[in-house]
PDB file of C-alpha atoms in Angstrom:
ATOM      1  CA  MET A   4      69.999 -37.916 -78.202  1.00 74.00           C
ATOM      2  CA  ILE A   5      67.386 -37.825 -80.928  1.00 87.00           C
ATOM      3  CA  LEU A   6      69.341 -38.150 -84.161  1.00 94.00           C
ATOM      4  CA  LEU A   7      66.906 -36.122 -86.273  1.00 96.00           C
ATOM      5  CA  THR A   8      64.933 -33.116 -85.143  1.00 96.00           C
ATOM      6  CA  PRO A   9      61.709 -32.375 -87.056  1.00 97.00           C
ATOM      7  CA  GLU A  10      63.499 -29.499 -88.823  1.00 97.00           C
ATOM      8  CA  LEU A  11      66.380 -31.725 -89.979  1.00 98.00           C
ATOM      9  CA  ARG A  12      63.937 -34.420 -91.059  1.00 97.00           C
ATOM     10  CA  ASP A  13      62.007 -31.835 -93.106  1.00 98.00           C
ATOM     11  CA  GLN A  14      65.209 -30.603 -94.815  1.00 98.00           C
ATOM     12  CA  LEU A  15      66.315 -34.150 -95.626  1.00 98.00           C
ATOM     13  CA  ARG A  16      62.865 -35.073 -96.956  1.00 98.00           C
ATOM     14  CA  ALA A  17      62.759 -31.875 -99.077  1.00 98.00           C
ATOM     15  CA  ASN A  18      66.113 -32.815-100.649  1.00 98.00           C
ATOM     16  CA  ASP A  19      64.806 -36.308-101.407  1.00 98.00           C
ATOM     17  CA  GLN A  20      61.687 -34.840-103.000  1.00 98.00           C
ATOM     18  CA  ALA A  21      63.768 -32.385-105.064  1.00 98.00           C
ATOM     19  CA  ARG A  22      65.889 -35.279-106.366  1.00 97.00           C
ATOM     20  CA  CYS A  23      62.811 -37.346-107.238  1.00 96.00           C
ATOM     21  CA  ASP A  24      61.190 -34.362-108.976  1.00 97.00           C
ATOM     22  CA  ALA A  25      64.347 -33.604-110.983  1.00 97.00           C
ATOM     23  CA  LEU A  26      64.682 -37.219-112.111  1.00 96.00           C
ATOM     24  CA  ARG A  27      60.987 -37.350-113.068  1.00 96.00           C
ATOM     25  CA  ARG A  28      61.528 -34.283-115.282  1.00 97.00           C
ATOM     26  CA  GLY A  29      64.671 -35.824-116.766  1.00 97.00           C
ATOM     27  CA  ASP A  30      66.894 -33.188-115.148  1.00 97.00           C
ATOM     28  CA  PRO A  31      70.182 -33.973-113.408  1.00 95.00           C
ATOM     29  CA  ALA A  32      69.836 -34.795-109.722  1.00 95.00           C
ATOM     30  CA  PRO A  33      70.641 -31.864-107.407  1.00 97.00           C
ATOM     31  CA  ASP A  34      73.896 -31.929-105.415  1.00 98.00           C
ATOM     32  CA  PRO A  35      72.915 -30.321-102.100  1.00 98.00           C
ATOM     33  CA  ALA A  36      75.175 -29.675 -99.143  1.00 98.00           C
ATOM     34  CA  PRO A  37      74.858 -32.240 -96.356  1.00 98.00           C
ATOM     35  CA  VAL A  38      72.169 -31.444 -93.812  1.00 98.00           C
ATOM     36  CA  VAL A  39      73.481 -33.506 -90.915  1.00 98.00           C
ATOM     37  CA  ARG A  40      76.595 -35.300 -89.662  1.00 98.00           C
ATOM     38  CA  PHE A  41      76.509 -38.381 -87.431  1.00 98.00           C
ATOM     39  CA  PHE A  42      79.547 -39.821 -85.674  1.00 97.00           C
ATOM     40  CA  ASN A  43      80.697 -42.590 -83.395  1.00 96.00           C
ATOM     41  CA  PRO A  44      81.898 -40.884 -80.183  1.00 96.00           C
ATOM     42  CA  VAL A  45      84.320 -43.735 -79.418  1.00 95.00           C
ATOM     43  CA  GLY A  46      85.403 -44.644 -82.954  1.00 93.00           C
ATOM     44  CA  ALA A  47      86.219 -43.358 -86.411  1.00 91.00           C
ATOM     45  CA  ALA A  48      82.846 -43.822 -88.158  1.00 96.00           C
ATOM     46  CA  THR A  49      81.292 -40.666 -89.598  1.00 97.00           C
ATOM     47  CA  TRP A  50      78.278 -40.127 -91.864  1.00 98.00           C
ATOM     48  CA  LEU A  51      77.055 -37.060 -93.786  1.00 98.00           C
ATOM     49  CA  ALA A  52      73.478 -37.126 -95.071  1.00 98.00           C
ATOM     50  CA  THR A  53      71.642 -35.040 -97.656  1.00 98.00           C
ATOM     51  CA  GLU A  54      68.395 -36.974 -98.074  1.00 98.00           C
ATOM     52  CA  LEU A  55      65.902 -39.142 -96.209  1.00 98.00           C
ATOM     53  CA  ASP A  56      63.320 -41.196 -98.075  1.00 97.00           C
ATOM     54  CA  GLU A  57      59.905 -42.207 -96.774  1.00 95.00           C
ATOM     55  CA  ASP A  58      61.290 -45.556 -95.581  1.00 95.00           C
ATOM     56  CA  GLY A  59      63.894 -43.957 -93.294  1.00 95.00           C
ATOM     57  CA  ILE A  60      66.826 -44.533 -95.641  1.00 97.00           C
ATOM     58  CA  LEU A  61      69.400 -41.751 -95.667  1.00 98.00           C
ATOM     59  CA  PHE A  62      71.704 -40.917 -98.577  1.00 98.00           C
ATOM     60  CA  GLY A  63      75.149 -39.430 -98.193  1.00 98.00           C
ATOM     61  CA  VAL A  64      78.787 -40.230 -97.506  1.00 98.00           C
ATOM     62  CA  ALA A  65      79.617 -43.025 -95.086  1.00 97.00           C
ATOM     63  CA  ASP A  66      83.089 -43.482 -93.616  1.00 97.00           C
ATOM     64  CA  LEU A  67      83.398 -46.417 -91.266  1.00 95.00           C
ATOM     65  CA  GLY A  68      87.049 -45.677 -90.591  1.00 93.00           C
ATOM     66  CA  PHE A  69      88.618 -48.310 -92.873  1.00 93.00           C
ATOM     67  CA  GLY A  70      90.116 -45.876 -95.406  1.00 93.00           C
ATOM     68  CA  CYS A  71      87.408 -46.145 -98.055  1.00 94.00           C
ATOM     69  CA  PRO A  72      84.601 -43.600 -97.564  1.00 97.00           C
ATOM     70  CA  GLU A  73      81.824 -43.904-100.121  1.00 95.00           C
ATOM     71  CA  LEU A  74      78.558 -42.444-101.322  1.00 96.00           C
ATOM     72  CA  GLY A  75      75.597 -44.608-100.513  1.00 96.00           C
ATOM     73  CA  SER A  76      72.503 -45.280 -98.497  1.00 97.00           C
ATOM     74  CA  PHE A  77      72.232 -46.150 -94.833  1.00 97.00           C
ATOM     75  CA  ALA A  78      69.263 -46.726 -92.549  1.00 97.00           C
ATOM     76  CA  LEU A  79      68.435 -44.241 -89.807  1.00 96.00           C
ATOM     77  CA  GLU A  80      67.058 -47.123 -87.748  1.00 95.00           C
ATOM     78  CA  GLU A  81      70.400 -48.926 -87.945  1.00 95.00           C
ATOM     79  CA  LEU A  82      72.323 -45.825 -86.822  1.00 96.00           C
ATOM     80  CA  GLU A  83      69.938 -45.466 -83.893  1.00 94.00           C
ATOM     81  CA  SER A  84      70.399 -49.097 -82.850  1.00 94.00           C
ATOM     82  CA  ILE A  85      74.208 -49.403 -82.900  1.00 92.00           C
ATOM     83  CA  PRO A  86      75.320 -50.294 -79.366  1.00 91.00           C
ATOM     84  CA  LEU A  87      78.605 -48.726 -78.293  1.00 95.00           C
ATOM     85  CA  PRO A  88      80.752 -49.147 -75.172  1.00 95.00           C
ATOM     86  CA  PHE A  89      79.752 -47.375 -71.949  1.00 93.00           C
ATOM     87  CA  GLY A  90      76.098 -47.178 -73.044  1.00 92.00           C
ATOM     88  CA  LEU A  91      76.913 -44.602 -75.719  1.00 95.00           C
ATOM     89  CA  ARG A  92      75.136 -44.319 -79.073  1.00 96.00           C
ATOM     90  CA  ILE A  93      75.804 -42.761 -82.455  1.00 97.00           C
ATOM     91  CA  GLU A  94      75.587 -38.972 -82.043  1.00 97.00           C
ATOM     92  CA  ARG A  95      74.608 -36.032 -84.202  1.00 97.00           C
ATOM     93  CA  ASP A  96      77.100 -33.187 -84.573  1.00 97.00           C
ATOM     94  CA  ILE A  97      74.897 -30.305 -83.402  1.00 96.00           C
ATOM     95  CA  LEU A  98      77.365 -27.690 -84.703  1.00 96.00           C
ATOM     96  CA  PHE A  99      77.705 -29.120 -88.223  1.00 97.00           C
ATOM     97  CA  GLU A 100      76.910 -26.880 -91.185  1.00 95.00           C
ATOM     98  CA  GLY A 101      77.351 -28.263 -94.683  1.00 96.00           C
ATOM     99  CA  LYS A 102      79.474 -25.756 -96.619  1.00 95.00           C
ATOM    100  CA  PHE A 103      80.011 -27.662 -99.884  1.00 97.00           C
ATOM    101  CA  PRO A 104      77.916 -29.910-102.139  1.00 98.00           C
ATOM    102  CA  LEU A 105      77.905 -33.566-101.141  1.00 98.00           C
ATOM    103  CA  SER A 106      79.963 -34.510-104.209  1.00 97.00           C
ATOM    104  CA  VAL A 107      82.780 -32.221-102.995  1.00 97.00           C
ATOM    105  CA  TYR A 108      82.828 -33.861 -99.558  1.00 97.00           C
ATOM    106  CA  ALA A 109      82.759 -37.307-101.195  1.00 97.00           C
ATOM    107  CA  GLN A 110      85.670 -36.539-103.530  1.00 97.00           C
ATOM    108  CA  ALA A 111      87.748 -35.010-100.727  1.00 97.00           C
ATOM    109  CA  ALA A 112      87.025 -38.012 -98.481  1.00 97.00           C
ATOM    110  CA  ARG A 113      87.982 -40.512-101.189  1.00 96.00           C
ATOM    111  CA  SER A 114      91.190 -38.601-101.974  1.00 95.00           C
ATOM    112  CA  ALA A 115      92.179 -38.362 -98.310  1.00 96.00           C
ATOM    113  CA  GLY A 116      90.984 -41.857 -97.380  1.00 96.00           C
ATOM    114  CA  SER A 117      88.927 -40.339 -94.575  1.00 96.00           C
ATOM    115  CA  LEU A 118      85.883 -38.113 -94.355  1.00 96.00           C
ATOM    116  CA  ILE A 119      87.323 -36.261 -91.370  1.00 95.00           C
ATOM    117  CA  GLU A 120      90.669 -35.634 -93.097  1.00 96.00           C
ATOM    118  CA  GLY A 121      88.885 -34.682 -96.332  1.00 96.00           C
ATOM    119  CA  GLU A 122      86.815 -32.104 -94.460  1.00 95.00           C
ATOM    120  CA  ARG A 123      89.927 -30.711 -92.793  1.00 95.00           C
ATOM    121  CA  ILE A 124      91.552 -30.229 -96.218  1.00 95.00           C
ATOM    122  CA  LEU A 125      88.411 -28.599 -97.652  1.00 95.00           C
ATOM    123  CA  TYR A 126      87.997 -26.139 -94.801  1.00 92.00           C
ATOM    124  CA  LYS A 127      91.701 -25.248 -94.816  1.00 93.00           C
ATOM    125  CA  ALA A 128      91.591 -24.598 -98.576  1.00 91.00           C
ATOM    126  CA  ALA A 129      88.417 -22.516 -98.241  1.00 89.00           C
ATOM    127  CA  ALA A 130      89.954 -20.459 -95.425  1.00 90.00           C
ATOM    128  CA  ALA A 131      93.110 -19.871 -97.462  1.00 90.00           C
ATOM    129  CA  ALA A 132      91.046 -18.782-100.477  1.00 88.00           C
ATOM    130  CA  THR A 133      89.177 -16.194 -98.392  1.00 83.00           C
ATOM    131  CA  GLY A 134      92.249 -15.042 -96.475  1.00 79.00           C
ATOM    132  CA  ASP A 135      90.977 -16.488 -93.172  1.00 72.00           C
ATOM    133  CA  ALA A 136      93.878 -18.931 -92.823  1.00 59.00           C
TER     134      ALA A 136
END
């Protein structure tokens, strides 16, 4: 699977450019919703990304499954080159839609000790608030 379609790449690059422009103007950096989620199909690692710079470095939340998800940068090339059992590779969640700003996902993940559990809590709370629970 190709991890980034041209459309996803364009959205990630636009977010990176918006952040750079805001910082150049002295404005606070934007806090966009994640554009893409990557995951290990045979493990607990999960990544959400909001930006991609010109060098192929993504920015977002990384959770390698050790109980300490964090905001940071990670290389697209490294995600693409991780060998997994049975010939599998890191995958992109084709159904993912970022519903909250990245900072909300990051805080929920840190509080829960897991990005996946943090997302579950966020979506349950959002559903309860709208009466969809």
